[in-house]
Amino acid sequence: MSSSTRKLVIRAYWIVTLLVLAVGVWLSAYYAPIESEMGVIQKVFYFHLPAAFCMFGACFLVFVAGAGYLWQRDQRWDDLADAAAHVAVLLASVVLLTGMLWAKKAWGQWWTWSPRLTFSLILWLLYVVYLILRASIDSAQKRAMVCAVYGVIAFLDVPLVYLSVKLMDDIHPSSVELEPSMLLTLIVWMAGVALLTAGLVAGRFRLARISHKKSHDASGVTGGMA
Amino acid sequence: MSAESFVILAYVIGLSILLGDGALVWWRLRRRAGSDHDTTVEDRRRPEA
């Protein structure tokens, strides 16, 4: 694929993503009905749930990339894990913040130490620590190895977040019944946030590849000069 | 604050974080592409100098 075609495809991708998100905003504002029990605050759900699912997806990608690096020792796996971890932290922040705003109106408090909220906060902390760990190790090979092991272990918290409402008493509902118009709004938001997540991971992956290639070239030049 | 304000705040904060990161990555990629271009031009000049 030529450079100009590639640029065109990337531009089209981002235009479609923004359009889907704009349609999602319109649907949640004007099309989806106001839920009878919670009222208008329930509309946070259309953004909160897709962000949570995409957060799980990004964490899974860190896990897969970590396992891939341990298996093949290929730097591209480490770059992918780096990109996915950044996006996982962003999505976890969105999930926690939108959840807190929802909780304040629905339950009258910003935070409760229920199992799902606690495991979600732990998840956010785990991936923030992952990024700090990455930044604190200078050797590329050592960093990739340590972060791969950490990324695989950190993923253990994801099933705990997901299953916490099913296995333990929690303030979250374990299942949700949706009207067709609510379901359509949710599907559009799922598509929009998934496209946005994939675009962010792809962009950060490309950035990591370029940085890695540059540092590799720079070290090659230094070696050659020495 | 009304419930509507909370909903709008949730959407604005969430989308700002995600789209803001997208804009940051796009800007950094453009800057990298620019510096690559500069390097190429510099490399081209070097043998002539």
PDB file of C-alpha atoms in Angstrom:
ATOM      1  CA  MET A   1       0.000   0.000   0.000  1.00  0.00           C
ATOM      2  CA  SER A   2       1.419   3.390  -1.009  1.00  0.00           C
ATOM      3  CA  SER A   3       1.886   6.162   1.552  1.00  0.00           C
ATOM      4  CA  SER A   4      -0.918   8.350   0.136  1.00  0.00           C
ATOM      5  CA  THR A   5      -3.402   5.420   0.050  1.00  0.00           C
ATOM      6  CA  ARG A   6      -2.452   4.556   3.606  1.00  0.00           C
ATOM      7  CA  LYS A   7      -3.066   8.126   4.742  1.00  0.00           C
ATOM      8  CA  LEU A   8      -6.428   8.105   2.969  1.00  0.00           C
ATOM      9  CA  VAL A   9      -7.483   4.834   4.656  1.00  0.00           C
ATOM     10  CA  ILE A  10      -6.440   6.150   8.102  1.00  0.00           C
ATOM     11  CA  ARG A  11      -8.335   9.416   7.513  1.00  0.00           C
ATOM     12  CA  ALA A  12     -11.455   7.518   6.372  1.00  0.00           C
ATOM     13  CA  TYR A  13     -11.192   5.274   9.434  1.00  0.00           C
ATOM     14  CA  TRP A  14     -11.138   8.246  11.834  1.00  0.00           C
ATOM     15  CA  ILE A  15     -13.984   9.998  10.007  1.00  0.00           C
ATOM     16  CA  VAL A  16     -16.144   6.844  10.294  1.00  0.00           C
ATOM     17  CA  THR A  17     -15.192   6.503  13.989  1.00  0.00           C
ATOM     18  CA  LEU A  18     -16.159  10.108  14.765  1.00  0.00           C
ATOM     19  CA  LEU A  19     -19.394   9.738  12.801  1.00  0.00           C
ATOM     20  CA  VAL A  20     -20.384   6.580  14.699  1.00  0.00           C
ATOM     21  CA  LEU A  21     -19.626   8.331  18.012  1.00  0.00           C
ATOM     22  CA  ALA A  22     -21.653  11.384  16.939  1.00  0.00           C
ATOM     23  CA  VAL A  23     -24.594   9.114  16.027  1.00  0.00           C
ATOM     24  CA  GLY A  24     -24.183   7.432  19.425  1.00  0.00           C
ATOM     25  CA  VAL A  25     -24.347  10.782  21.224  1.00  0.00           C
ATOM     26  CA  TRP A  26     -27.462  11.735  19.236  1.00  0.00           C
ATOM     27  CA  LEU A  27     -29.152   8.368  19.934  1.00  0.00           C
ATOM     28  CA  SER A  28     -28.463   8.510  23.660  1.00  0.00           C
ATOM     29  CA  ALA A  29     -29.663  12.135  23.862  1.00  0.00           C
ATOM     30  CA  TYR A  30     -32.806  12.021  21.706  1.00  0.00           C
ATOM     31  CA  TYR A  31     -33.681   8.422  20.738  1.00  0.00           C
ATOM     32  CA  ALA A  32     -33.144   6.217  23.808  1.00  0.00           C
ATOM     33  CA  PRO A  33     -35.999   6.574  26.290  1.00  0.00           C
ATOM     34  CA  ILE A  34     -35.520   7.697  29.889  1.00  0.00           C
ATOM     35  CA  GLU A  35     -35.321   4.605  32.069  1.00  0.00           C
ATOM     36  CA  SER A  36     -38.222   4.347  34.511  1.00  0.00           C
ATOM     37  CA  GLU A  37     -36.312   3.458  37.718  1.00  0.00           C
ATOM     38  CA  MET A  38     -33.054   5.437  37.497  1.00  0.00           C
ATOM     39  CA  GLY A  39     -34.213   8.281  35.295  1.00  0.00           C
ATOM     40  CA  VAL A  40     -31.981  10.265  32.953  1.00  0.00           C
ATOM     41  CA  ILE A  41     -28.709   9.331  34.748  1.00  0.00           C
ATOM     42  CA  GLN A  42     -29.047   5.810  33.280  1.00  0.00           C
ATOM     43  CA  LYS A  43     -27.920   7.305  29.928  1.00  0.00           C
ATOM     44  CA  VAL A  44     -24.341   7.234  31.237  1.00  0.00           C
ATOM     45  CA  PHE A  45     -24.652   3.451  30.780  1.00  0.00           C
ATOM     46  CA  TYR A  46     -24.381   3.729  26.937  1.00  0.00           C
ATOM     47  CA  PHE A  47     -20.828   5.037  27.269  1.00  0.00           C
ATOM     48  CA  HIS A  48     -19.824   3.353  30.546  1.00  0.00           C
ATOM     49  CA  LEU A  49     -20.489  -0.260  29.460  1.00  0.00           C
ATOM     50  CA  PRO A  50     -18.719  -0.113  26.037  1.00  0.00           C
ATOM     51  CA  ALA A  51     -15.735   1.593  27.718  1.00  0.00           C
ATOM     52  CA  ALA A  52     -15.627  -1.266  30.261  1.00  0.00           C
ATOM     53  CA  PHE A  53     -15.781  -3.959  27.548  1.00  0.00           C
ATOM     54  CA  CYS A  54     -13.084  -2.233  25.493  1.00  0.00           C
ATOM     55  CA  MET A  55     -10.979  -1.905  28.675  1.00  0.00           C
ATOM     56  CA  PHE A  56     -11.220  -5.701  29.055  1.00  0.00           C
ATOM     57  CA  GLY A  57     -10.214  -6.030  25.379  1.00  0.00           C
ATOM     58  CA  ALA A  58      -7.170  -3.767  25.832  1.00  0.00           C
ATOM     59  CA  CYS A  59      -6.114  -5.702  28.965  1.00  0.00           C
ATOM     60  CA  PHE A  60      -6.509  -8.958  27.019  1.00  0.00           C
ATOM     61  CA  LEU A  61      -4.282  -7.514  24.292  1.00  0.00           C
ATOM     62  CA  VAL A  62      -1.592  -6.709  26.893  1.00  0.00           C
ATOM     63  CA  PHE A  63      -1.891 -10.323  28.077  1.00  0.00           C
ATOM     64  CA  VAL A  64      -1.671 -11.774  24.533  1.00  0.00           C
ATOM     65  CA  ALA A  65       1.222  -9.476  23.593  1.00  0.00           C
ATOM     66  CA  GLY A  66       3.056 -10.380  26.819  1.00  0.00           C
ATOM     67  CA  ALA A  67       2.579 -14.095  26.145  1.00  0.00           C
ATOM     68  CA  GLY A  68       3.622 -13.534  22.519  1.00  0.00           C
ATOM     69  CA  TYR A  69       6.835 -11.821  23.629  1.00  0.00           C
ATOM     70  CA  LEU A  70       7.662 -14.590  26.092  1.00  0.00           C
ATOM     71  CA  TRP A  71       7.112 -17.117  23.318  1.00  0.00           C
ATOM     72  CA  GLN A  72       8.867 -15.405  20.396  1.00  0.00           C
ATOM     73  CA  ARG A  73      11.057 -12.649  21.957  1.00  0.00           C
ATOM     74  CA  ASP A  74       9.905 -10.332  19.167  1.00  0.00           C
ATOM     75  CA  GLN A  75      10.060  -6.597  19.961  1.00  0.00           C
ATOM     76  CA  ARG A  76       6.795  -5.993  18.066  1.00  0.00           C
ATOM     77  CA  TRP A  77       4.887  -7.882  20.777  1.00  0.00           C
ATOM     78  CA  ASP A  78       6.367  -5.553  23.405  1.00  0.00           C
ATOM     79  CA  ASP A  79       5.405  -2.480  21.354  1.00  0.00           C
ATOM     80  CA  LEU A  80       1.860  -3.844  21.052  1.00  0.00           C
ATOM     81  CA  ALA A  81       1.686  -4.427  24.820  1.00  0.00           C
ATOM     82  CA  ASP A  82       2.924  -0.861  25.400  1.00  0.00           C
ATOM     83  CA  ALA A  83       0.210   0.561  23.117  1.00  0.00           C
ATOM     84  CA  ALA A  84      -2.572  -1.592  24.594  1.00  0.00           C
ATOM     85  CA  ALA A  85      -1.560  -0.790  28.202  1.00  0.00           C
ATOM     86  CA  HIS A  86      -1.755   2.960  27.556  1.00  0.00           C
ATOM     87  CA  VAL A  87      -5.247   2.574  26.098  1.00  0.00           C
ATOM     88  CA  ALA A  88      -6.294   0.208  28.928  1.00  0.00           C
ATOM     89  CA  VAL A  89      -5.366   2.888  31.509  1.00  0.00           C
ATOM     90  CA  LEU A  90      -7.317   5.549  29.598  1.00  0.00           C
ATOM     91  CA  LEU A  91     -10.386   3.317  29.316  1.00  0.00           C
ATOM     92  CA  ALA A  92     -10.158   2.285  32.983  1.00  0.00           C
ATOM     93  CA  SER A  93     -10.032   5.996  33.911  1.00  0.00           C
ATOM     94  CA  VAL A  94     -13.137   6.636  31.787  1.00  0.00           C
ATOM     95  CA  VAL A  95     -14.941   3.663  33.356  1.00  0.00           C
ATOM     96  CA  LEU A  96     -14.119   4.820  36.904  1.00  0.00           C
ATOM     97  CA  LEU A  97     -14.994   8.492  36.286  1.00  0.00           C
ATOM     98  CA  THR A  98     -18.268   7.866  34.430  1.00  0.00           C
ATOM     99  CA  GLY A  99     -19.154   5.232  37.035  1.00  0.00           C
ATOM    100  CA  MET A 100     -18.553   7.691  39.878  1.00  0.00           C
ATOM    101  CA  LEU A 101     -20.773  10.335  38.250  1.00  0.00           C
ATOM    102  CA  TRP A 102     -23.489   7.728  37.712  1.00  0.00           C
ATOM    103  CA  ALA A 103     -23.131   6.430  41.295  1.00  0.00           C
ATOM    104  CA  LYS A 104     -23.465   9.900  42.823  1.00  0.00           C
ATOM    105  CA  LYS A 105     -26.874  10.431  41.231  1.00  0.00           C
ATOM    106  CA  ALA A 106     -28.157   6.841  41.305  1.00  0.00           C
ATOM    107  CA  TRP A 107     -26.890   5.710  44.731  1.00  0.00           C
ATOM    108  CA  GLY A 108     -26.196   9.070  46.392  1.00  0.00           C
ATOM    109  CA  GLN A 109     -22.458   8.476  46.850  1.00  0.00           C
ATOM    110  CA  TRP A 110     -19.355   8.835  44.650  1.00  0.00           C
ATOM    111  CA  TRP A 111     -17.787   5.550  45.727  1.00  0.00           C
ATOM    112  CA  THR A 112     -18.521   2.355  47.654  1.00  0.00           C
ATOM    113  CA  TRP A 113     -16.070  -0.457  48.339  1.00  0.00           C
ATOM    114  CA  SER A 114     -18.223  -3.049  46.568  1.00  0.00           C
ATOM    115  CA  PRO A 115     -16.309  -5.982  44.985  1.00  0.00           C
ATOM    116  CA  ARG A 116     -16.658  -4.744  41.376  1.00  0.00           C
ATOM    117  CA  LEU A 117     -15.594  -1.185  42.183  1.00  0.00           C
ATOM    118  CA  THR A 118     -12.668  -2.405  44.281  1.00  0.00           C
ATOM    119  CA  PHE A 119     -11.439  -4.840  41.611  1.00  0.00           C
ATOM    120  CA  SER A 120     -11.889  -2.096  38.967  1.00  0.00           C
ATOM    121  CA  LEU A 121      -9.750   0.319  40.987  1.00  0.00           C
ATOM    122  CA  ILE A 122      -7.136  -2.430  41.449  1.00  0.00           C
ATOM    123  CA  LEU A 123      -7.200  -2.995  37.657  1.00  0.00           C
ATOM    124  CA  TRP A 124      -6.552   0.720  37.023  1.00  0.00           C
ATOM    125  CA  LEU A 125      -3.692   0.702  39.559  1.00  0.00           C
ATOM    126  CA  LEU A 126      -2.175  -2.475  38.072  1.00  0.00           C
ATOM    127  CA  TYR A 127      -1.941  -0.961  34.584  1.00  0.00           C
ATOM    128  CA  VAL A 128      -0.722   2.433  35.889  1.00  0.00           C
ATOM    129  CA  VAL A 129       2.057   0.501  37.666  1.00  0.00           C
ATOM    130  CA  TYR A 130       2.697  -1.345  34.367  1.00  0.00           C
ATOM    131  CA  LEU A 131       3.330   2.001  32.627  1.00  0.00           C
ATOM    132  CA  ILE A 132       5.536   3.230  35.495  1.00  0.00           C
ATOM    133  CA  LEU A 133       7.472  -0.053  35.293  1.00  0.00           C
ATOM    134  CA  ARG A 134       7.996   0.435  31.553  1.00  0.00           C
ATOM    135  CA  ALA A 135       9.294   3.956  32.078  1.00  0.00           C
ATOM    136  CA  SER A 136      11.661   2.932  34.859  1.00  0.00           C
ATOM    137  CA  ILE A 137      13.652   0.194  33.055  1.00  0.00           C
ATOM    138  CA  ASP A 138      16.297   1.441  30.603  1.00  0.00           C
ATOM    139  CA  SER A 139      17.340  -1.822  28.953  1.00  0.00           C
ATOM    140  CA  ALA A 140      14.857  -2.605  26.145  1.00  0.00           C
ATOM    141  CA  GLN A 141      15.202  -6.379  26.467  1.00  0.00           C
ATOM    142  CA  LYS A 142      14.904  -6.377  30.261  1.00  0.00           C
ATOM    143  CA  ARG A 143      11.919  -4.009  30.057  1.00  0.00           C
ATOM    144  CA  ALA A 144      10.169  -6.207  27.516  1.00  0.00           C
ATOM    145  CA  MET A 145      10.750  -9.347  29.576  1.00  0.00           C
ATOM    146  CA  VAL A 146       9.688  -7.875  32.947  1.00  0.00           C
ATOM    147  CA  CYS A 147       6.624  -6.163  31.446  1.00  0.00           C
ATOM    148  CA  ALA A 148       5.585  -9.300  29.553  1.00  0.00           C
ATOM    149  CA  VAL A 149       5.549 -11.316  32.788  1.00  0.00           C
ATOM    150  CA  TYR A 150       3.783  -8.479  34.646  1.00  0.00           C
ATOM    151  CA  GLY A 151       1.211  -8.044  31.838  1.00  0.00           C
ATOM    152  CA  VAL A 152       0.322 -11.738  31.920  1.00  0.00           C
ATOM    153  CA  ILE A 153      -0.070 -11.743  35.725  1.00  0.00           C
ATOM    154  CA  ALA A 154      -1.999  -8.408  35.804  1.00  0.00           C
ATOM    155  CA  PHE A 155      -4.659  -9.891  33.511  1.00  0.00           C
ATOM    156  CA  LEU A 156      -5.762 -12.159  36.377  1.00  0.00           C
ATOM    157  CA  ASP A 157      -7.724  -9.193  37.780  1.00  0.00           C
ATOM    158  CA  VAL A 158      -9.941  -8.933  34.657  1.00  0.00           C
ATOM    159  CA  PRO A 159     -12.012 -12.102  35.360  1.00  0.00           C
ATOM    160  CA  LEU A 160     -12.367 -10.909  38.960  1.00  0.00           C
ATOM    161  CA  VAL A 161     -13.880  -7.588  37.790  1.00  0.00           C
ATOM    162  CA  TYR A 162     -16.207  -9.385  35.368  1.00  0.00           C
ATOM    163  CA  LEU A 163     -17.313 -12.186  37.684  1.00  0.00           C
ATOM    164  CA  SER A 164     -17.483 -10.157  40.921  1.00  0.00           C
ATOM    165  CA  VAL A 165     -21.170  -9.251  40.463  1.00  0.00           C
ATOM    166  CA  LYS A 166     -22.081 -12.852  39.665  1.00  0.00           C
ATOM    167  CA  LEU A 167     -20.155 -14.486  42.515  1.00  0.00           C
ATOM    168  CA  MET A 168     -20.414 -11.869  45.273  1.00  0.00           C
ATOM    169  CA  ASP A 169     -22.980  -9.429  46.654  1.00  0.00           C
ATOM    170  CA  ASP A 170     -22.530  -6.206  44.733  1.00  0.00           C
ATOM    171  CA  ILE A 171     -24.321  -2.914  44.155  1.00  0.00           C
ATOM    172  CA  HIS A 172     -24.121  -3.493  40.365  1.00  0.00           C
ATOM    173  CA  PRO A 173     -26.931  -5.497  38.680  1.00  0.00           C
ATOM    174  CA  SER A 174     -25.778  -8.929  37.431  1.00  0.00           C
ATOM    175  CA  SER A 175     -27.907  -8.696  34.248  1.00  0.00           C
ATOM    176  CA  VAL A 176     -29.738  -5.894  32.427  1.00  0.00           C
ATOM    177  CA  GLU A 177     -33.006  -6.016  30.429  1.00  0.00           C
ATOM    178  CA  LEU A 178     -33.034  -3.471  27.576  1.00  0.00           C
ATOM    179  CA  GLU A 179     -35.757  -2.157  25.279  1.00  0.00           C
ATOM    180  CA  PRO A 180     -34.963  -2.395  21.521  1.00  0.00           C
ATOM    181  CA  SER A 181     -34.246   1.361  21.258  1.00  0.00           C
ATOM    182  CA  MET A 182     -31.876   1.137  24.249  1.00  0.00           C
ATOM    183  CA  LEU A 183     -30.196  -1.919  22.726  1.00  0.00           C
ATOM    184  CA  LEU A 184     -29.664  -0.125  19.392  1.00  0.00           C
ATOM    185  CA  THR A 185     -28.109   2.867  21.188  1.00  0.00           C
ATOM    186  CA  LEU A 186     -25.830   0.523  23.124  1.00  0.00           C
ATOM    187  CA  ILE A 187     -24.776  -1.326  19.926  1.00  0.00           C
ATOM    188  CA  VAL A 188     -23.871   1.957  18.186  1.00  0.00           C
ATOM    189  CA  TRP A 189     -21.852   3.047  21.229  1.00  0.00           C
ATOM    190  CA  MET A 190     -20.147  -0.377  21.345  1.00  0.00           C
ATOM    191  CA  ALA A 191     -19.126   0.051  17.702  1.00  0.00           C
ATOM    192  CA  GLY A 192     -17.945   3.636  18.224  1.00  0.00           C
ATOM    193  CA  VAL A 193     -15.865   2.933  21.343  1.00  0.00           C
ATOM    194  CA  ALA A 194     -14.452  -0.276  19.799  1.00  0.00           C
ATOM    195  CA  LEU A 195     -13.370   1.646  16.659  1.00  0.00           C
ATOM    196  CA  LEU A 196     -11.873   4.389  18.826  1.00  0.00           C
ATOM    197  CA  THR A 197     -10.016   1.828  20.972  1.00  0.00           C
ATOM    198  CA  ALA A 198      -8.639  -0.002  17.922  1.00  0.00           C
ATOM    199  CA  GLY A 199      -7.557   3.313  16.364  1.00  0.00           C
ATOM    200  CA  LEU A 200      -5.808   4.440  19.560  1.00  0.00           C
ATOM    201  CA  VAL A 201      -3.990   1.103  19.943  1.00  0.00           C
ATOM    202  CA  ALA A 202      -2.950   1.180  16.265  1.00  0.00           C
ATOM    203  CA  GLY A 203      -1.723   4.791  16.551  1.00  0.00           C
ATOM    204  CA  ARG A 204       0.238   4.145  19.728  1.00  0.00           C
ATOM    205  CA  PHE A 205       1.643   0.908  18.262  1.00  0.00           C
ATOM    206  CA  ARG A 206       2.906   2.839  15.235  1.00  0.00           C
ATOM    207  CA  LEU A 207       4.393   5.491  17.514  1.00  0.00           C
ATOM    208  CA  ALA A 208       6.147   2.800  19.579  1.00  0.00           C
ATOM    209  CA  ARG A 209       7.487   1.120  16.410  1.00  0.00           C
ATOM    210  CA  ILE A 210       8.875   4.421  15.102  1.00  0.00           C
ATOM    211  CA  SER A 211      10.478   5.253  18.496  1.00  0.00           C
ATOM    212  CA  HIS A 212      11.969   1.781  18.738  1.00  0.00           C
ATOM    213  CA  LYS A 213      13.306   1.932  15.167  1.00  0.00           C
ATOM    214  CA  LYS A 214      14.816   5.380  15.800  1.00  0.00           C
ATOM    215  CA  SER A 215      16.530   4.340  19.033  1.00  0.00           C
ATOM    216  CA  HIS A 216      17.761   1.180  17.277  1.00  0.00           C
ATOM    217  CA  ASP A 217      19.130   3.244  14.361  1.00  0.00           C
ATOM    218  CA  ALA A 218      20.684   5.745  16.772  1.00  0.00           C
ATOM    219  CA  SER A 219      22.444   2.999  18.728  1.00  0.00           C
ATOM    220  CA  GLY A 220      23.609   1.509  15.416  1.00  0.00           C
ATOM    221  CA  VAL A 221      25.106   4.843  14.354  1.00  0.00           C
ATOM    222  CA  THR A 222      26.802   5.271  17.750  1.00  0.00           C
ATOM    223  CA  GLY A 223      28.171   1.744  17.537  1.00  0.00           C
ATOM    224  CA  GLY A 224      29.440   2.390  14.048  1.00  0.00           C
ATOM    225  CA  MET A 225      31.127   5.615  15.079  1.00  0.00           C
ATOM    226  CA  ALA A 226      32.677   3.963  18.099  1.00  0.00           C
TER     227      ALA A 226
ATOM    228  CA  MET B   1     -26.342  19.802  39.785  1.00  0.00           C
ATOM    229  CA  SER B   2     -29.128  18.093  37.884  1.00  0.00           C
ATOM    230  CA  ALA B   3     -28.957  14.533  36.553  1.00  0.00           C
ATOM    231  CA  GLU B   4     -28.752  15.928  32.975  1.00  0.00           C
ATOM    232  CA  SER B   5     -25.622  17.886  33.950  1.00  0.00           C
ATOM    233  CA  PHE B   6     -24.052  14.706  35.364  1.00  0.00           C
ATOM    234  CA  VAL B   7     -24.792  12.811  32.135  1.00  0.00           C
ATOM    235  CA  ILE B   8     -23.305  15.600  29.986  1.00  0.00           C
ATOM    236  CA  LEU B   9     -20.265  15.793  32.292  1.00  0.00           C
ATOM    237  CA  ALA B  10     -19.734  12.014  32.054  1.00  0.00           C
ATOM    238  CA  TYR B  11     -19.837  12.107  28.230  1.00  0.00           C
ATOM    239  CA  VAL B  12     -17.632  15.216  27.982  1.00  0.00           C
ATOM    240  CA  ILE B  13     -14.987  13.856  30.399  1.00  0.00           C
ATOM    241  CA  GLY B  14     -14.948  10.377  28.815  1.00  0.00           C
ATOM    242  CA  LEU B  15     -14.801  11.540  25.219  1.00  0.00           C
ATOM    243  CA  SER B  16     -12.232  14.251  26.059  1.00  0.00           C
ATOM    244  CA  ILE B  17      -9.883  11.649  27.570  1.00  0.00           C
ATOM    245  CA  LEU B  18     -10.148   9.254  24.608  1.00  0.00           C
ATOM    246  CA  LEU B  19     -10.296  11.775  21.744  1.00  0.00           C
ATOM    247  CA  GLY B  20      -7.653  13.906  23.487  1.00  0.00           C
ATOM    248  CA  ASP B  21      -5.301  10.921  23.490  1.00  0.00           C
ATOM    249  CA  GLY B  22      -6.118  10.321  19.813  1.00  0.00           C
ATOM    250  CA  ALA B  23      -5.209  13.955  19.043  1.00  0.00           C
ATOM    251  CA  LEU B  24      -1.980  13.634  21.069  1.00  0.00           C
ATOM    252  CA  VAL B  25      -0.934  10.462  19.204  1.00  0.00           C
ATOM    253  CA  TRP B  26      -1.811  12.065  15.846  1.00  0.00           C
ATOM    254  CA  TRP B  27       0.268  15.161  16.737  1.00  0.00           C
ATOM    255  CA  ARG B  28       3.239  13.046  17.859  1.00  0.00           C
ATOM    256  CA  LEU B  29       3.073  10.936  14.699  1.00  0.00           C
ATOM    257  CA  ARG B  30       3.021  14.111  12.579  1.00  0.00           C
ATOM    258  CA  ARG B  31       5.957  15.529  14.529  1.00  0.00           C
ATOM    259  CA  ARG B  32       7.879  12.270  14.026  1.00  0.00           C
ATOM    260  CA  ALA B  33       7.086  12.331  10.323  1.00  0.00           C
ATOM    261  CA  GLY B  34       8.310  15.945  10.226  1.00  0.00           C
ATOM    262  CA  SER B  35      11.557  15.120  12.025  1.00  0.00           C
ATOM    263  CA  ASP B  36      12.070  12.134   9.687  1.00  0.00           C
ATOM    264  CA  HIS B  37      11.690  14.515   6.763  1.00  0.00           C
ATOM    265  CA  ASP B  38      14.226  16.933   8.318  1.00  0.00           C
ATOM    266  CA  THR B  39      16.662  14.095   8.916  1.00  0.00           C
ATOM    267  CA  THR B  40      16.290  12.943   5.320  1.00  0.00           C
ATOM    268  CA  VAL B  41      16.951  16.450   4.037  1.00  0.00           C
ATOM    269  CA  GLU B  42      19.952  16.765   6.373  1.00  0.00           C
ATOM    270  CA  ASP B  43      21.279  13.393   5.278  1.00  0.00           C
ATOM    271  CA  ARG B  44      20.932  14.440   1.662  1.00  0.00           C
ATOM    272  CA  ARG B  45      22.867  17.650   2.321  1.00  0.00           C
ATOM    273  CA  ARG B  46      25.672  15.975   4.264  1.00  0.00           C
ATOM    274  CA  PRO B  47      27.533  14.327   1.333  1.00  0.00           C
ATOM    275  CA  GLU B  48      27.332  17.581  -0.628  1.00  0.00           C
ATOM    276  CA  ALA B  49      28.856  19.517   2.295  1.00  0.00           C
TER     277      ALA B  49
END
